Tab-separated table of C-alpha atoms in Angstrom:
chain	number	residue	atom	x	y	z
A	1022	MET	CA	136.504	97.852	107.244
A	1023	ALA	CA	138.160	97.142	110.588
A	1024	GLU	CA	136.000	96.711	113.689
A	1025	LEU	CA	136.238	96.898	117.462
A	1026	ILE	CA	134.317	93.882	118.755
A	1027	PHE	CA	133.746	93.149	122.436
A	1028	PHE	CA	133.036	89.507	123.290
A	1029	SER	CA	131.577	89.378	126.782
A	1030	GLY	CA	130.203	86.859	129.238
A	1031	THR	CA	130.584	85.530	132.752
A	1032	MET	CA	133.602	83.624	133.949
A	1033	ASP	CA	133.830	80.055	132.670
A	1034	CYS	CA	132.028	80.725	129.360
A	1035	GLY	CA	135.012	80.249	127.041
A	1036	LYS	CA	136.241	83.794	126.365
A	1037	SER	CA	139.957	82.948	126.419
A	1038	THR	CA	139.330	79.782	124.409
A	1039	LEU	CA	137.625	81.850	121.714
A	1040	ALA	CA	140.436	84.419	121.832
A	1041	LEU	CA	143.021	81.737	121.123
A	1042	GLN	CA	140.866	80.173	118.399
A	1043	MET	CA	140.382	83.516	116.643
A	1044	ASP	CA	144.104	84.231	116.808
A	1045	TYR	CA	144.813	80.826	115.246
A	1046	ASN	CA	142.242	81.350	112.473
A	1047	HIS	CA	143.597	84.775	111.492
A	1048	ARG	CA	147.237	83.637	111.553
A	1049	ALA	CA	146.326	80.623	109.419
A	1050	ARG	CA	145.071	83.050	106.762
A	1051	GLY	CA	148.348	84.964	106.723
A	1052	ARG	CA	147.305	87.897	108.891
A	1053	GLY	CA	149.690	89.324	111.473
A	1054	GLY	CA	148.479	90.067	114.967
A	1055	VAL	CA	149.481	90.780	118.552
A	1056	ARG	CA	148.061	89.063	121.622
A	1057	PHE	CA	147.501	91.132	124.770
A	1058	SER	CA	146.304	90.112	128.214
A	1059	ARG	CA	146.239	91.323	131.802
A	1060	ASN	CA	146.057	89.453	135.116
A	1061	ASP	CA	145.657	86.045	133.485
A	1062	ARG	CA	145.252	83.130	135.899
A	1063	ALA	CA	148.369	81.490	134.411
A	1064	GLY	CA	150.561	84.462	135.296
A	1065	GLU	CA	152.071	87.458	133.582
A	1066	SER	CA	152.279	87.650	129.778
A	1067	ARG	CA	150.021	84.661	129.167
A	1068	ILE	CA	146.615	83.856	127.720
A	1069	SER	CA	145.260	80.618	129.141
A	1070	SER	CA	142.041	78.655	128.784
A	1071	ARG	CA	140.532	76.286	131.325
A	1072	LEU	CA	140.556	73.662	128.561
A	1073	GLY	CA	144.353	73.614	128.891
A	1074	LEU	CA	145.248	75.867	125.958
A	1075	GLU	CA	147.889	78.486	126.715
A	1076	THR	CA	150.186	80.829	124.813
A	1077	ASP	CA	152.365	83.876	125.295
A	1078	ALA	CA	151.018	87.420	125.202
A	1079	VAL	CA	152.033	90.999	125.870
A	1080	GLU	CA	151.131	91.975	129.432
A	1081	VAL	CA	149.015	95.124	129.583
A	1082	LEU	CA	150.081	97.629	132.240
A	1083	ASP	CA	148.537	100.936	133.272
A	1084	SER	CA	151.277	102.586	131.207
A	1085	THR	CA	150.539	100.569	128.045
A	1086	ASP	CA	149.590	102.680	125.036
A	1087	PHE	CA	148.029	100.531	122.307
A	1088	TRP	CA	148.585	103.175	119.627
A	1089	GLU	CA	152.309	103.188	120.402
A	1090	GLU	CA	152.405	99.376	120.578
A	1091	VAL	CA	151.092	99.147	117.016
A	1092	MET	CA	153.196	102.031	115.670
A	1093	ILE	CA	156.437	100.580	117.086
A	1094	ARG	CA	155.801	97.233	115.433
A	1095	ARG	CA	154.842	98.738	112.098
A	1096	THR	CA	157.900	101.004	111.969
A	1097	GLN	CA	159.972	97.850	112.565
A	1098	GLY	CA	158.409	96.325	109.467
A	1099	ARG	CA	156.176	93.901	111.342
A	1100	ARG	CA	152.683	93.275	110.032
A	1101	VAL	CA	149.841	94.145	112.417
A	1102	ASP	CA	146.384	93.433	111.020
A	1103	TYR	CA	144.551	92.665	114.259
A	1104	LEU	CA	144.839	92.693	118.046
A	1105	ILE	CA	143.617	90.020	120.456
A	1106	CYS	CA	142.834	91.728	123.779
A	1107	ASP	CA	142.011	89.226	126.520
A	1108	GLU	CA	140.896	90.160	130.060
A	1109	ALA	CA	139.841	93.509	128.613
A	1110	GLN	CA	137.748	94.341	131.677
A	1111	PHE	CA	141.025	95.244	133.408
A	1112	TYR	CA	142.037	97.818	130.779
A	1113	THR	CA	141.611	101.502	131.549
A	1114	PRO	CA	138.979	103.571	129.716
A	1115	GLU	CA	141.817	105.496	128.079
A	1116	GLN	CA	143.287	102.275	126.730
A	1117	VAL	CA	139.915	101.309	125.265
A	1118	GLU	CA	139.846	104.677	123.508
A	1119	GLN	CA	143.310	103.909	122.130
A	1120	LEU	CA	141.967	100.636	120.743
A	1121	ALA	CA	139.130	102.517	119.030
A	1122	LYS	CA	141.672	104.897	117.508
A	1123	VAL	CA	143.725	101.958	116.195
A	1124	VAL	CA	140.599	100.643	114.453
A	1125	ASP	CA	139.497	103.966	113.005
A	1126	GLU	CA	142.821	105.512	112.007
A	1127	ILE	CA	144.924	102.593	110.752
A	1128	ASP	CA	142.317	99.894	109.998
A	1129	VAL	CA	143.457	97.310	112.549
A	1130	ASP	CA	140.800	94.865	113.796
A	1131	VAL	CA	140.488	94.659	117.581
A	1132	PHE	CA	138.907	91.614	119.209
A	1133	ALA	CA	138.418	92.255	122.935
A	1134	PHE	CA	137.325	89.599	125.404
A	1135	GLY	CA	136.216	90.236	128.954
A	1136	ILE	CA	133.754	90.088	131.808
A	1137	THR	CA	131.159	92.844	131.843
A	1138	ALA	CA	130.438	93.176	135.571
A	1139	ASP	CA	132.371	92.434	138.763
A	1140	PHE	CA	131.361	90.397	141.818
A	1141	ARG	CA	129.238	93.333	143.013
A	1142	THR	CA	127.364	93.443	139.655
A	1143	ARG	CA	129.041	96.771	138.859
A	1144	LEU	CA	130.524	97.383	135.410
A	1145	PHE	CA	134.292	97.257	135.126
A	1146	PRO	CA	135.494	100.661	133.815
A	1147	GLY	CA	137.165	99.007	130.831
A	1148	SER	CA	134.056	96.980	129.980
A	1149	GLN	CA	131.825	100.017	130.303
A	1150	ARG	CA	133.962	101.961	127.830
A	1151	LEU	CA	134.012	98.996	125.448
A	1152	ILE	CA	130.214	98.813	125.518
A	1153	GLU	CA	130.094	102.544	124.774
A	1154	LEU	CA	132.585	102.461	121.882
A	1155	ALA	CA	132.518	98.984	120.335
A	1156	ASP	CA	131.134	98.453	116.854
A	1157	ARG	CA	129.608	95.247	118.156
A	1158	VAL	CA	129.098	93.649	121.559
A	1159	GLN	CA	128.614	89.905	121.383
A	1160	VAL	CA	127.536	87.793	124.347
A	1161	LEU	CA	129.175	84.380	124.075
A	1162	GLN	CA	126.804	81.551	123.261
A	1163	VAL	CA	128.536	79.016	125.515
A	1164	GLU	CA	126.566	79.406	128.733
A	1165	ALA	CA	128.246	79.054	132.104
A	1166	LEU	CA	126.031	77.267	134.618
A	1167	CYS	CA	125.003	77.939	138.187
A	1168	TRP	CA	125.251	75.033	140.643
A	1169	CYS	CA	121.463	74.620	140.270
A	1170	GLY	CA	121.757	74.044	136.518
A	1171	ARG	CA	120.324	77.381	135.399
A	1172	ARG	CA	122.281	79.716	133.133
A	1173	ALA	CA	124.844	81.641	135.177
A	1174	THR	CA	124.575	85.401	134.779
A	1175	HIS	CA	126.726	86.705	137.645
A	1176	ASN	CA	130.218	86.232	139.004
A	1177	ALA	CA	130.372	85.667	142.764
A	1178	ARG	CA	133.555	86.079	144.780
A	1179	THR	CA	134.117	83.671	147.665
A	1180	VAL	CA	136.572	83.817	150.549
A	1181	ASP	CA	137.196	80.388	152.047
A	1182	GLY	CA	134.048	79.194	150.297
A	1183	VAL	CA	131.801	82.007	151.530
A	1184	MET	CA	130.335	84.610	149.152
A	1185	VAL	CA	131.417	88.208	149.767
A	1186	THR	CA	130.084	91.461	148.311
A	1187	GLU	CA	132.734	93.901	149.526
A	1188	GLY	CA	136.403	94.346	148.734
A	1189	ALA	CA	138.731	95.473	145.963
A	1190	GLN	CA	137.295	95.227	142.467
A	1191	VAL	CA	140.293	93.313	141.103
A	1192	VAL	CA	141.450	90.221	143.001
A	1193	VAL	CA	142.763	87.407	140.815
A	1194	GLY	CA	141.226	84.003	141.498
A	1195	ASP	CA	139.620	81.135	139.623
A	1196	VAL	CA	136.377	79.203	139.462
A	1197	ASP	CA	138.279	75.919	139.779
A	1198	MET	CA	139.003	76.515	143.466
A	1199	VAL	CA	137.014	74.352	145.865
A	1200	VAL	CA	137.396	75.473	149.454
A	1201	GLU	CA	135.669	74.143	152.527
A	1202	ALA	CA	134.604	77.024	154.751
A	1203	ALA	CA	135.914	76.634	158.289
A	1204	ALA	CA	136.563	78.698	161.388
A	1205	PRO	CA	139.638	80.895	160.788
A	1206	GLU	CA	142.798	79.871	162.591
A	1207	ALA	CA	145.767	81.917	163.693
A	1208	GLY	CA	147.950	82.655	160.686
A	1209	HIS	CA	145.284	81.472	158.257
A	1210	VAL	CA	145.528	83.062	154.795
A	1211	PRO	CA	142.042	83.415	153.244
A	1212	VAL	CA	141.645	81.751	149.853
A	1213	VAL	CA	139.852	83.785	147.198
A	1214	GLY	CA	137.827	81.977	144.569
A	1215	TYR	CA	135.000	82.698	142.157
A	1216	GLU	CA	131.745	80.998	141.322
A	1217	THR	CA	129.225	81.648	138.559
A	1218	LEU	CA	125.619	81.914	139.760
A	1219	CYS	CA	122.201	82.561	138.288
A	1220	ARG	CA	120.631	85.875	139.325
A	1221	ARG	CA	118.300	84.205	141.808
A	1222	HIS	CA	121.062	82.560	143.783
A	1223	PHE	CA	123.415	85.516	143.454
A	1224	MET	CA	120.817	87.806	145.017
A	1225	ARG	CA	120.250	85.286	147.809
A	1226	ARG	CA	123.974	84.556	148.165
A	1227	VAL	CA	123.364	80.840	147.792
A	1228	THR	CA	126.663	79.383	146.616
A	1229	ALA	CA	127.356	75.707	146.019
A	1230	HIS	CA	128.794	75.593	149.532
A	1231	GLY	CA	125.645	77.149	151.010
A	1232	ALA	CA	123.442	74.756	149.079
A	1233	SER	CA	125.516	71.857	150.392
A	1234	LEU	CA	124.935	73.053	153.951
A	1235	MET	CA	121.208	73.143	153.353
A	1236	ALA	CA	121.245	69.634	151.900
A	1237	GLN	CA	123.027	68.334	155.007
A	1238	GLN	CA	120.281	69.489	157.375
A	1239	ASP	CA	118.115	66.761	158.888
A	1240	GLN	CA	114.957	68.727	158.153
A	1241	LEU	CA	113.802	69.366	154.628
A	1242	LEU	CA	113.672	73.097	153.990
A	1243	PRO	CA	111.770	75.295	151.558
A	1244	PHE	CA	114.011	75.881	148.560
A	1245	ASP	CA	113.685	79.646	148.841
A	1246	VAL	CA	115.399	79.851	152.234
A	1247	ASP	CA	118.522	81.987	151.997
A	1248	ALA	CA	121.596	79.830	152.625
A	1249	CYS	CA	123.272	82.829	154.241
A	1250	LEU	CA	121.005	82.344	157.252
A	1251	TRP	CA	122.530	78.961	158.022
A	1252	ARG	CA	125.354	78.490	160.473
A	1253	GLY	CA	128.569	77.783	158.633
A	1254	SER	CA	127.556	79.698	155.539
A	1255	GLY	CA	129.365	82.826	156.714
A	1256	GLY	CA	126.276	84.940	156.126
A	1257	LEU	CA	123.842	86.753	158.364
A	1258	GLY	CA	123.323	83.795	160.654
A	1259	GLU	CA	126.766	83.881	162.272
A	1260	LYS	CA	129.593	86.197	163.181
A	1261	HIS	CA	132.734	86.593	161.091
A	1262	GLY	CA	136.082	85.869	162.666
A	1263	GLY	CA	135.602	88.055	165.740
A	1264	ASP	CA	134.946	91.266	163.843
A	1265	GLY	CA	131.843	91.896	165.913
A	1266	GLU	CA	129.450	91.956	162.943
A	1267	GLY	CA	126.555	89.562	162.596
């Protein structure tokens, strides 16, 4: 029997790598499949892994109908036994329902890969619907790590190296970006990046940059001091770019 399986985890835990490996394994056994992705870091119509693996894919748009995508291919005589759906957190709830219909009505396996929650710890609509409808939800065993060495459980968004908790839910960036926070200059374009943190440091907004600031202080500090209180961290201890907020 076909299944809808949602593989979830934080950024940097190998979701896209597993997606590509599963696609390879199924194709090697003679099965026909279609790869889908949305907002991949490598650009449109791609699935890419931070290990350097990359392949083509069908870009998912708001107008994409997965039932129609499968039906079109099958009426053309193409074999469709499974779907690889990367970056599934960006799919709409309606598209997730279409994936469930593909599984139930025409026995096509769907392997979806995505982040569960955004940088505000709120569920992505697509991920929420997958959790509600999936036959199985599997948390990936490869653990992403916080800068402190603990298991990372949250995705933090940074702007010029400083953690932020407000803004649009979808802003494409990567965990590979290393940005030194500095005073904004005229014409400066903020750089968006992401960092995986344990819950403790996410709640305290202690990023790797904030921890580095603490380590540079002449005085040894208690480890539980919030890095956001330090000048240069961009947190509560200083003003932001003339916006009048402390």
